[in-house]
Structures are given as structure tokens and as C-alpha cells.
CSV table of C-alpha atoms in Angstrom, one decimal:
chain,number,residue,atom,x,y,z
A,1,UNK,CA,0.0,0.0,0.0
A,2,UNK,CA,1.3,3.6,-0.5
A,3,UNK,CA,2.1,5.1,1.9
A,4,UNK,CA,0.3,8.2,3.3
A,5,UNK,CA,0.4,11.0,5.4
A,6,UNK,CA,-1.8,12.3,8.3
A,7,UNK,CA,-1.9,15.7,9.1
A,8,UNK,CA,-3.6,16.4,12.5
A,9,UNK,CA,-4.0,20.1,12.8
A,10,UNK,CA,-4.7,21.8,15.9
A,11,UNK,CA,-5.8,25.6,16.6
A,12,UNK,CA,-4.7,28.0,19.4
A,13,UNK,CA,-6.1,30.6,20.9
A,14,UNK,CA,-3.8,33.8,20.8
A,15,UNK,CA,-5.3,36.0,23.9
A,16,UNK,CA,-7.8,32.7,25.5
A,17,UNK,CA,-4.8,30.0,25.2
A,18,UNK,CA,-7.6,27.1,24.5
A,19,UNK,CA,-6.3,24.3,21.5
A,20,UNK,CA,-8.4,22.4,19.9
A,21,UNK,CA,-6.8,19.0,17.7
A,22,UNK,CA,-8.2,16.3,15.8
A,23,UNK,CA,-7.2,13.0,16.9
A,24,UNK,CA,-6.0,10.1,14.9
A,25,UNK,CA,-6.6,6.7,16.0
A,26,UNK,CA,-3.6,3.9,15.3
A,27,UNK,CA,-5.7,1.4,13.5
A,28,UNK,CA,-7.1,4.0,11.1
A,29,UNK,CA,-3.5,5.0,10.3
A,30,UNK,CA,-1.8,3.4,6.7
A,31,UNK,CA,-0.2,0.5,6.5
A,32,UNK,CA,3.5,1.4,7.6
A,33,UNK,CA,2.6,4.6,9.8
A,34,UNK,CA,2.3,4.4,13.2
A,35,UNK,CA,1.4,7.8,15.8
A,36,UNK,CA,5.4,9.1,15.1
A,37,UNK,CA,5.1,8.9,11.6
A,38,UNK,CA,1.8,11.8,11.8
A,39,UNK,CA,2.4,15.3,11.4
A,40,UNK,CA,1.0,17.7,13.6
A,41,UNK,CA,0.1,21.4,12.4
A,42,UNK,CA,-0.6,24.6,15.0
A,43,UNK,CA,-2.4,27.0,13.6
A,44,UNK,CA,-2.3,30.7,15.5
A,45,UNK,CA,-6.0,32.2,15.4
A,46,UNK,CA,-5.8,36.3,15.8
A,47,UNK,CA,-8.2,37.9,18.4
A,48,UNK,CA,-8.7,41.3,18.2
A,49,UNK,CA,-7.6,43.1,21.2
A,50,UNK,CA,-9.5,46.3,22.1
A,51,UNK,CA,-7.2,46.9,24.4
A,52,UNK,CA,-4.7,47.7,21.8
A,53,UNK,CA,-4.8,50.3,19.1
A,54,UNK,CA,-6.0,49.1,15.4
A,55,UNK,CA,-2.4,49.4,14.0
A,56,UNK,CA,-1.1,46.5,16.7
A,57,UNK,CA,-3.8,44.7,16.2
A,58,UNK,CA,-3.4,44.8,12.6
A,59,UNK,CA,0.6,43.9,13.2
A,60,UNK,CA,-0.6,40.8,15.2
A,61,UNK,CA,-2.7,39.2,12.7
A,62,UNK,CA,0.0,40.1,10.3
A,63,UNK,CA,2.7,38.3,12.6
A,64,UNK,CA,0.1,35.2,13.2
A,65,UNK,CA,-0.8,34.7,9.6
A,66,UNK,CA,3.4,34.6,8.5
A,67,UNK,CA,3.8,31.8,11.5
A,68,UNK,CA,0.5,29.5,10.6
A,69,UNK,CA,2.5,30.3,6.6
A,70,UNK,CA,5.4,28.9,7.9
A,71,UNK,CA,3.7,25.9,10.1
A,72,UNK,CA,1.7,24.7,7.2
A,73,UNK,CA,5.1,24.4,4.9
A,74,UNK,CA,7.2,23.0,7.8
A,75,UNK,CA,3.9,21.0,8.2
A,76,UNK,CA,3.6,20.3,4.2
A,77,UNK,CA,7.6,19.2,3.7
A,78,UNK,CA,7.4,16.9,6.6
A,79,UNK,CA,4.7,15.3,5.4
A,80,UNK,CA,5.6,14.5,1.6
A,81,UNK,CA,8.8,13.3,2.9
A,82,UNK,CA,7.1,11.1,5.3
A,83,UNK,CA,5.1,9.9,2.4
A,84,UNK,CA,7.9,9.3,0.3
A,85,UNK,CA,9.7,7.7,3.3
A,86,UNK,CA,12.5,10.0,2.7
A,87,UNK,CA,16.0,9.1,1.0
A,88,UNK,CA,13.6,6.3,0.0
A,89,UNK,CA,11.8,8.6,-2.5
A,90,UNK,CA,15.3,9.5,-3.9
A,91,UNK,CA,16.3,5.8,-4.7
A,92,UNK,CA,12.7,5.2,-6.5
A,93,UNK,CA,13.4,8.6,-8.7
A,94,UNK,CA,16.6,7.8,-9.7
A,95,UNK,CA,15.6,3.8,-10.3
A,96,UNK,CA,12.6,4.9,-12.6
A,97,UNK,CA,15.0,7.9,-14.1
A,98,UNK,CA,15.4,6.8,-17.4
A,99,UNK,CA,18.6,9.1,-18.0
A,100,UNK,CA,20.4,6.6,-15.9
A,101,UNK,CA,22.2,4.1,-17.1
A,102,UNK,CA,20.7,0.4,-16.0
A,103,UNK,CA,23.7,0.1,-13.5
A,104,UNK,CA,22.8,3.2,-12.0
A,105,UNK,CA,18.8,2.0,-11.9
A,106,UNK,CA,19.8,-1.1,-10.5
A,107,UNK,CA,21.9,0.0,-8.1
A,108,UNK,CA,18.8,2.4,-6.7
A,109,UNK,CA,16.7,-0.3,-7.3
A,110,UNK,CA,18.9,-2.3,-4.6
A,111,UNK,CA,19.1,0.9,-2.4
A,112,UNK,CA,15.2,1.4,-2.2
A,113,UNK,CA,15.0,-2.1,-1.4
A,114,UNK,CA,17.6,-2.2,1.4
A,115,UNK,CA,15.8,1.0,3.9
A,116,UNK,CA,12.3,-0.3,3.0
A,117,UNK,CA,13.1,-3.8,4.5
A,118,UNK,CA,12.6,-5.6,1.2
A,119,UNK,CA,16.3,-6.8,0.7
A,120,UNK,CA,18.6,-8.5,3.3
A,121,UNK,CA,16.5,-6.7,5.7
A,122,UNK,CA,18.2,-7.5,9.2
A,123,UNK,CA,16.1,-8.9,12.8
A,124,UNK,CA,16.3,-5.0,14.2
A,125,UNK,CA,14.8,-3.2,11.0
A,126,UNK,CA,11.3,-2.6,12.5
A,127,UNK,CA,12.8,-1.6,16.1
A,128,UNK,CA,15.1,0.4,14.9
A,129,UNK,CA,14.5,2.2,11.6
A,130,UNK,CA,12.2,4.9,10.8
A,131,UNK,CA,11.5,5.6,7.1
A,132,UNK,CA,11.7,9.9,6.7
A,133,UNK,CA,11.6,10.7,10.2
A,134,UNK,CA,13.8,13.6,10.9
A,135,UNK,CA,16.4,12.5,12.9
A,136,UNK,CA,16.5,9.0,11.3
A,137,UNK,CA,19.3,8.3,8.6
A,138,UNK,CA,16.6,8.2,6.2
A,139,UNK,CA,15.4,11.8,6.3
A,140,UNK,CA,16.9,14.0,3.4
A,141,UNK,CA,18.4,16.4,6.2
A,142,UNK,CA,20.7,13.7,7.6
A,143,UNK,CA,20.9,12.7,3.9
A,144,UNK,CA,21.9,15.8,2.3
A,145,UNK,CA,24.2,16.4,5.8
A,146,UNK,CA,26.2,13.7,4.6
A,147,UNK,CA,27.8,15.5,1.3
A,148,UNK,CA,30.7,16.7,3.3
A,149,UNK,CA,32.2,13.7,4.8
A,150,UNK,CA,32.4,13.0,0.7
A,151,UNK,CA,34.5,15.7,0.2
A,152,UNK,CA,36.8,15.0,3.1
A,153,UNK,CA,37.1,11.4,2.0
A,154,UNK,CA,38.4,11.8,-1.6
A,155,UNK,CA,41.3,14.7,0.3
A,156,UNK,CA,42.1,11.7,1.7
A,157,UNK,CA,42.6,9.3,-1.0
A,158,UNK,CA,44.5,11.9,-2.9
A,159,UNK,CA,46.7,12.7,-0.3
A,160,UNK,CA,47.9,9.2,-0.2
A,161,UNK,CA,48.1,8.8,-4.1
A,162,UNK,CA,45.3,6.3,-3.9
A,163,UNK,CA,42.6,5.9,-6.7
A,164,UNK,CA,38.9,7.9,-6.0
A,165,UNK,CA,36.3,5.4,-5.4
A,166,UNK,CA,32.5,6.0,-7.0
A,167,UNK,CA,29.5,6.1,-4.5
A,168,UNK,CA,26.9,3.0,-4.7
A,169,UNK,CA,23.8,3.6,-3.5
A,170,UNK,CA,23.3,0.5,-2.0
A,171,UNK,CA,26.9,1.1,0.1
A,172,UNK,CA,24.6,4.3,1.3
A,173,UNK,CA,21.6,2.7,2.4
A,174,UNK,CA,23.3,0.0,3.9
A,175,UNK,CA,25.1,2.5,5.7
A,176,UNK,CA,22.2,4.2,6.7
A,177,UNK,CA,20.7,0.7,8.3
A,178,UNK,CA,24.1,0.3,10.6
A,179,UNK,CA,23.3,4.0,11.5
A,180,UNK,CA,19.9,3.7,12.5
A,181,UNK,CA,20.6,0.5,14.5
A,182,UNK,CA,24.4,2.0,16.1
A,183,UNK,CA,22.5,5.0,17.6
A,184,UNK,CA,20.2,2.5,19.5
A,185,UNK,CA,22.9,0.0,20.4
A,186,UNK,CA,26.5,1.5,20.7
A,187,UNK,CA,28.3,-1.4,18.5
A,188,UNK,CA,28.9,-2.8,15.3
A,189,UNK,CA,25.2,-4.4,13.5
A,190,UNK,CA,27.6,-7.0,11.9
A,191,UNK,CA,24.5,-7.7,9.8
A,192,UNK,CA,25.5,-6.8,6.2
A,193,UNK,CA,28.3,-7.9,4.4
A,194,UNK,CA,30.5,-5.0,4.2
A,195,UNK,CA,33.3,-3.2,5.4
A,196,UNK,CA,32.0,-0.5,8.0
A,197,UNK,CA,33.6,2.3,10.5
A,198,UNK,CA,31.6,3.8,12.8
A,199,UNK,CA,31.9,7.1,15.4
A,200,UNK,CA,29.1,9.0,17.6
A,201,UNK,CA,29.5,12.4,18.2
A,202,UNK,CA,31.6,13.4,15.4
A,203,UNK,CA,29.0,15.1,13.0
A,204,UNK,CA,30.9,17.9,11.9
A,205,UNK,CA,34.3,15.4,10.3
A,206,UNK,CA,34.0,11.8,10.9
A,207,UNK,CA,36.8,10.7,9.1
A,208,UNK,CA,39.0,12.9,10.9
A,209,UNK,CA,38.6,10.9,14.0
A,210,UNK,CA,39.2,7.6,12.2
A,211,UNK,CA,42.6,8.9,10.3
A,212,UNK,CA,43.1,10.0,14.0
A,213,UNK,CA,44.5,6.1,14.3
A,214,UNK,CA,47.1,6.9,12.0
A,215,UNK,CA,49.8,7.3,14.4
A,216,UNK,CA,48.5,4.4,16.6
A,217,UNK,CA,49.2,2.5,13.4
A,218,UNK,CA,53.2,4.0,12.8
A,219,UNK,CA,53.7,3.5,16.2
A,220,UNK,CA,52.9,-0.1,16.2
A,221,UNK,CA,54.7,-1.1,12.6
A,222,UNK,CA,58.0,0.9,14.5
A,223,UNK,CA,58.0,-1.5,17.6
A,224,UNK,CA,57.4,-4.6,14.5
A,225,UNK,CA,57.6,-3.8,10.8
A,226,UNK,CA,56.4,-7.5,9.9
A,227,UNK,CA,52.9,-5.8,10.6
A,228,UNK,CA,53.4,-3.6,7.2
A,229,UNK,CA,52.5,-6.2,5.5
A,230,UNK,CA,48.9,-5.4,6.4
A,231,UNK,CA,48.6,-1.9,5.5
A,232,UNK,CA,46.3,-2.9,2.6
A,233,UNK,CA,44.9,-6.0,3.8
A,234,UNK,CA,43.8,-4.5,7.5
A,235,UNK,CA,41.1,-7.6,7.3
A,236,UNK,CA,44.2,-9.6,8.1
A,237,UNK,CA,45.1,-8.4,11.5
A,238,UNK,CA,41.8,-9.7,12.7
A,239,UNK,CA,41.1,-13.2,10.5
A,240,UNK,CA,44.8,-14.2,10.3
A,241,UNK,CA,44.5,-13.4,14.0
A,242,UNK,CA,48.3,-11.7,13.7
A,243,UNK,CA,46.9,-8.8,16.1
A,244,UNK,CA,43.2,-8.6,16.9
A,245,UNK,CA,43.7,-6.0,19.5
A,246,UNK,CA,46.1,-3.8,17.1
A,247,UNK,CA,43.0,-3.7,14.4
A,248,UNK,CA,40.3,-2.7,17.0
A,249,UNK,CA,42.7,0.5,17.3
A,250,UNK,CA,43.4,1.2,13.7
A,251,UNK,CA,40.6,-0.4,11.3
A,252,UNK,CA,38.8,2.4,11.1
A,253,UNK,CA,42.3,4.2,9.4
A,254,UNK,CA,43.0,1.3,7.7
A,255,UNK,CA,39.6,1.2,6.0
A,256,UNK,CA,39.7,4.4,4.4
A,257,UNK,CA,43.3,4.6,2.9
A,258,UNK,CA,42.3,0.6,1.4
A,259,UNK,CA,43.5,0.8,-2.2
A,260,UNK,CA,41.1,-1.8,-2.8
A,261,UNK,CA,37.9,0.2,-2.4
A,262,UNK,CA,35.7,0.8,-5.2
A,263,UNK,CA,32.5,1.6,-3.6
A,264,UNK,CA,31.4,3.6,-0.5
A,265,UNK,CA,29.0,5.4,1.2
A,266,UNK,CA,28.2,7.4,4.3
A,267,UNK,CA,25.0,8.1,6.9
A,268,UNK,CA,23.7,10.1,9.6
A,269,UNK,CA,21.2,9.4,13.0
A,270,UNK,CA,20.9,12.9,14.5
A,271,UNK,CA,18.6,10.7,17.1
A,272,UNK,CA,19.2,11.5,20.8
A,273,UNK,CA,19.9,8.6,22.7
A,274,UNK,CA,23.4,7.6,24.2
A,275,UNK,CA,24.6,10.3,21.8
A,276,UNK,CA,23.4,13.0,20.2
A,277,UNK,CA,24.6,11.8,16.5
A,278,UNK,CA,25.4,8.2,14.7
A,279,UNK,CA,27.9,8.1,11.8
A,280,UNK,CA,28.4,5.6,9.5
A,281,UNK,CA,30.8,4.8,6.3
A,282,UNK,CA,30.1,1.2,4.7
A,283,UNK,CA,31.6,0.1,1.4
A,284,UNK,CA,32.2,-2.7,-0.9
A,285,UNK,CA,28.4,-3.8,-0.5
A,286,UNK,CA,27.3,-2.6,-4.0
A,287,UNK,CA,28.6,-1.1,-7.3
A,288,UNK,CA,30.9,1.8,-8.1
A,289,UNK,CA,28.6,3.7,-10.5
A,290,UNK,CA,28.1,7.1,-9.7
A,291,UNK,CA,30.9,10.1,-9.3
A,292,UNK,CA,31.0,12.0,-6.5
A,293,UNK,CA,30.3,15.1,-8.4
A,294,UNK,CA,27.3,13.6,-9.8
A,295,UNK,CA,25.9,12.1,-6.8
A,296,UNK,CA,25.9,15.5,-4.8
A,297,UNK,CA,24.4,16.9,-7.6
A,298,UNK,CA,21.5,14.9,-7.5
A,299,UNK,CA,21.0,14.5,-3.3
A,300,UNK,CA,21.3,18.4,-3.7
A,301,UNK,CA,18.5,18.5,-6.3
A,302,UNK,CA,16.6,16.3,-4.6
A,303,UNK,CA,17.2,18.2,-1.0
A,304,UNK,CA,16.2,21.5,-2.3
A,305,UNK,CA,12.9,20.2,-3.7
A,306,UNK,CA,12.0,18.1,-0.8
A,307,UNK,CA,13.3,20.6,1.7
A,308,UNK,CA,11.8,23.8,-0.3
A,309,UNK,CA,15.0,25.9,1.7
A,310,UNK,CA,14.2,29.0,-0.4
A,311,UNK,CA,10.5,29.2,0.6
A,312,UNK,CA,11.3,28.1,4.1
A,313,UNK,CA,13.9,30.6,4.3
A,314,UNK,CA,11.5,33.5,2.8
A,315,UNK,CA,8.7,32.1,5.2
A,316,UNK,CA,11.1,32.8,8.3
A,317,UNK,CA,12.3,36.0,6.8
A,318,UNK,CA,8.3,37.8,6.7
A,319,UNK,CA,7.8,36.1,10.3
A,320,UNK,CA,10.8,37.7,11.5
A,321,UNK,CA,9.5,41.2,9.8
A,322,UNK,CA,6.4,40.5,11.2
A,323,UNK,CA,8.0,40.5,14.9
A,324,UNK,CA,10.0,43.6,14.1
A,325,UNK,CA,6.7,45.9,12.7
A,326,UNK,CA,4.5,44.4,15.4
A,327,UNK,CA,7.4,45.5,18.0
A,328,UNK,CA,7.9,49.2,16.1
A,329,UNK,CA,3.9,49.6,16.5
A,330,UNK,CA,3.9,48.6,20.3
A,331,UNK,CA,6.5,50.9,20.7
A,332,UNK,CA,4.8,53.4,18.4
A,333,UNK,CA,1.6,53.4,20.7
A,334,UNK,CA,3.2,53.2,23.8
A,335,UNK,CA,4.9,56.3,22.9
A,336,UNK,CA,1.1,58.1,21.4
A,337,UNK,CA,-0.2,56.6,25.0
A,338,UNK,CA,2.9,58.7,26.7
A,339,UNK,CA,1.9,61.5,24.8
A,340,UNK,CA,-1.5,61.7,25.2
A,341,UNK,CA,-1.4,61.0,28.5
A,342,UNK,CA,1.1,64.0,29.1
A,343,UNK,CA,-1.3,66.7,26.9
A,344,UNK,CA,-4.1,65.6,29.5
A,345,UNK,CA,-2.3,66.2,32.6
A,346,UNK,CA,-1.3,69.4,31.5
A,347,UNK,CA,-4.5,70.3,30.4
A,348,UNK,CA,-6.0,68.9,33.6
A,349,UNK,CA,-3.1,71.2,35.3
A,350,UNK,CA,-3.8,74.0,33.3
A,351,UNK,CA,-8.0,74.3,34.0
A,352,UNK,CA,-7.1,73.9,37.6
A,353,UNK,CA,-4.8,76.8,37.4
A,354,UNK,CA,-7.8,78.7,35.6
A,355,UNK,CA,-10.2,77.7,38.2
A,356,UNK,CA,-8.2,79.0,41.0
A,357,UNK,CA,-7.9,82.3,39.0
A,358,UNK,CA,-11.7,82.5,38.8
A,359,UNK,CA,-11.6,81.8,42.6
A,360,UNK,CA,-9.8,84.7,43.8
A,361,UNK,CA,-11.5,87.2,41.3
């Protein structure tokens, strides 16, 4: 069944503070959806206050009716990327794109099948994945988060004279399955059959921490050069069992200078549990078939018309005018308030001082 979104919108009153929502029950929800999977929309209702002069009063509806714009987008992106199931709606495009070449489409088509459970799906996919969810690995945030660690990874195969490898889509959405389940269980998934590094915490430049094993690594081939040997065969510290302990230290380094590589792919969790962030890099699970170039291209198409950043970022802009003009009138007729209330007292002073004048007379 398609999936489908639910949009349970709830109204608040500005001046009484009462809210009124509809209410959605579980078994009416879609197949796939469950009560985190809704999204919920507040809509502001403007009261007049006669308290206030018309020109605030026409400042607050002003303000209100830029934030309920801005809800109902927020509310609207969520919700067709919920629909979609998020970097899921990206592997269908580019599957059914028929500029692609049938590599390409196939390698999507292996992608869309990984994160929606329908290929080598592991025990802990229901638990622990959540199709378009913003924090999961899925959503085209984390997604589109992820372009960077790209660029940091091919400085470091060209610093070390080693070959570029292409993106797979499939070495992504694996990736973003070990994501989703390492932000729930700090370890390894061990589920799919690919080389994986791991690191919490590290949003901002995961692979610097793993090259960070570097000198772990020159340290130990110092104190015994026969472990050079295994520079580009780290595997072989662990199955040959020549230093088990030594690769727990450095695999992560060793997995991204690998001359071997041909295919990679990176995710983010931005979920909140033992850590505020999951990051994954998985590779050699599918095929090398798309540049790096051309795949940030097209999660950067996709992000901008999933994520509508323009018209969010216009909607935020007239909300934030509408805070400064409703603040310049408040101001405005506080000051015509001081005013006025100043001419009166004098006038009141000055009929007094009349009245005692009429007095003596």
C-alpha cells in the first residue's frame, strides 16, 4: 500500500490559550505509519484586542498569519517526505529515471530495497528504523548532511596517491541501516556484508577521527615492521589473528586509505539517545557507479525540492519582519499613549490653574 500521510491540525487561541486537535486513532493509520510517523500542524488564530490600538492589532494578525504560513510548509515538507519515506523517494526517482544508465537504476533499485526492508533486511529493521523521520538516517536532512564527509574522504585518498572510489547507493543505504541501529545499540550491526567504521558524536568530520589512528598505526609497525604487511589488507590483522587487538585500534584508518575500495557510502542518525549523533561509512556492499560530483548533484536537487530551503527561508524571513513591525507599532503606541497621556495632565493642570484664577476674582 502507499504510503500516506496524516496531518492532524490543531488551533490555538492567541489571547484565550484554549487548543483544539483532531485526533487520529492507530488502526485508522496506513499501512506502515504508526502515531510518530503523523504530522502535527498549530495553527495561531488572531483575536482582536481592544485593548490595543488598530495598528497593533493589525501587526498581530499580520505576525500570526506569517507563522501558521510557515507551520503549514514545515507541516507540508514533513509530510511528503514522510510519504515518500524520505532518502527512499530518492532511490525510486533515480531507479525509474530513465537518464540513468541500467547500472545506475539497479543499483537504486537495490538501495530502495535495502531501507524499505525488502532486501537483506536485518532482525532489528522494524525496532530500529524509521523511514523519513527527521532524525533517522533516512530523512533527506541527515541525507543531504552527509555530502561533506564526501569531500573529506576523496582529500584523503588523494593525499595518499590512492585511486577515488565512486558512490553505490546501495553502500549508502546500507550504511544508513548500521546508522539507524548503532544510535540504538552502541556497537557494530555485523549484519550486512561490508566493510563498516563507525563514530558518535563526530557530525561535523568523521573521518577525521578515524585517520586519527594513524599514528596508533606507525607507532605499532615501528616497535614490529612485519605488521606492514597489512597496511592494505587490515582484514588480516583480525582473520589471520596476527593482532586482533592492534585492528580494534586502527581499522577504522586502515579502511579508508584501502586501495582496494571501489565503492562507498556514508549516513547520519541525529537521534538522541546515548549520543546526540550516529555516523556511519560502509563500502564494498554494491557497485561503483556514480561520481562524487554527480551524486551530490543529484541529493542536492533532490534536498532543495524536498526541503523547499528557499521558501522556508522567505517564510522565516516575513515572520521575523512581522516580529519587528509588530514591535515598532507597540513601541509606536506606547509612545502616542505617553503622549497623550502627558497633553491631559497638563491640560488637567492648566484648567485647575484657571479655576483657581476665577476663585480669587
Amino acid at each position: 500500500m502507499k504510503r500516506k500521510t496524516i496531518l492532524m491540525c490543531s488551533a490555538l487561541l492567541a489571547l484565550a490559550g484554549l487548543m483544539t486537535s483532531t485526533h487520529v486513532k492507530a488502526d485508522d493509520l496506513p499501512e506502515r505509519m504508526n502515531p510518530n510517523n503523523t504530522v502535527s500542524i498549530t495553527r495561531k488564530v488572531f483575536v482582536y484586542n481592544h485593548k490595543q490600538s488598530a495598528e497593533v492589532n493589525a501587526k498581530l494578525k499580520a505576525l500570526i498569519d506569517a507563522q501558521n504560513a510557515l507551520s503549514e510548509l514545515k507541516g507540508k515538507i514533513k509530510g511528503n517526505e514522510l510519504a515518500v519515506g524520505g532518502a527512499s523517494g530518492f532511490f525510486k526517482e533515480i531507479a525509474e529515471n530513465t537518464n540513468m544508465s541500467e547500472d545506475q537504476k539497479n543499483d537504486a533499485r537495490a538501495a530502495y530495497m535495502i531501507v524499505n526492508g525488502e532486501l537483506d533486511a536485518p532482525s532489528w529493521y522494524d525496532k530500529d528504523v524509521n523511514l523519513g523521520q527527521a532524525n533517522d538516517a533516512t530523512s533527506v536532512k541527515n541525507f543531504y548532511a552527509t555530502l561533506p564527509y564526501y569531500d573529506q574522504y576523496v582529500k584523503i585518498r588523494q593525499k595518499y596517491n590512492l585511486s577515488v572510489p565512486k558512490v553505490s547507493l546501495a553502500d549508502v543505504a546500507v550504511a544508513m541501516m548500521d546508522a539507524d541501529y548503532s544510535t540504538h545499540v552502541v556497537d557494530h550491526a555485523r549484519h550486512y556484508n561490508a566493510s563498516e567504521n563507525l563514530a558518535w558524536n563526530y557530525a561535523d568530520d568523521p573521518n577525521g577521527i578515524w585517520m586519527g589512528e594513524e599514528s596508533i598505526w606507525n607507532k605499532a609497525v615501528k616497535k614490529n615492521p612485519s605488521l606492514a604487511q597489512y597496511k592494505n589488507l587490515g582484514y588480516g590483522l583480525l582473520y589471520l589473528q596476527v593482532d586482533s587487538e592492534l585492528f580494534e585500534q586502527v581499522g577504522h584508518y586502515l579502511n579508508l586509505i584501502d586501495p582496494s575500495t571501489s565503492s562507498y557510502g556514508y549516513a547520519l542518525n541525529t537521534e538522541s539517545n546515548d549520543y546526540d549523533n550516529t555516523e556511519s561509512w560502509d563500502s564494498g556492499y554494491g557497485d561503483p557507479v556514480f561520481s562524487v560530483d554527480e551524486f551530490k548533484k543529484l541529493v542536492t536537487d533532490y534536498y532543495n525540492k524536498m526541503e523547499l530551503p528557499d521558501q522556508v527561508k522567505a517564510a522565516k524571513a516575513k515572520v521575523n519582519k512581522a516580529k519587528k513591525d509588530l514591535a515598532n507599532a507597540k513601541k509606536a503606541a506606547k509612545k502616542s499613549k505617553k503622549k497623550a497621556k502627558k497633553h491631559v495632565k497638563k491640560h488637567v493642570k492648566h484648567a485647575r490653574k484657571v479655576k483657581r484664577t476665577h476663585h480669587k476674582r
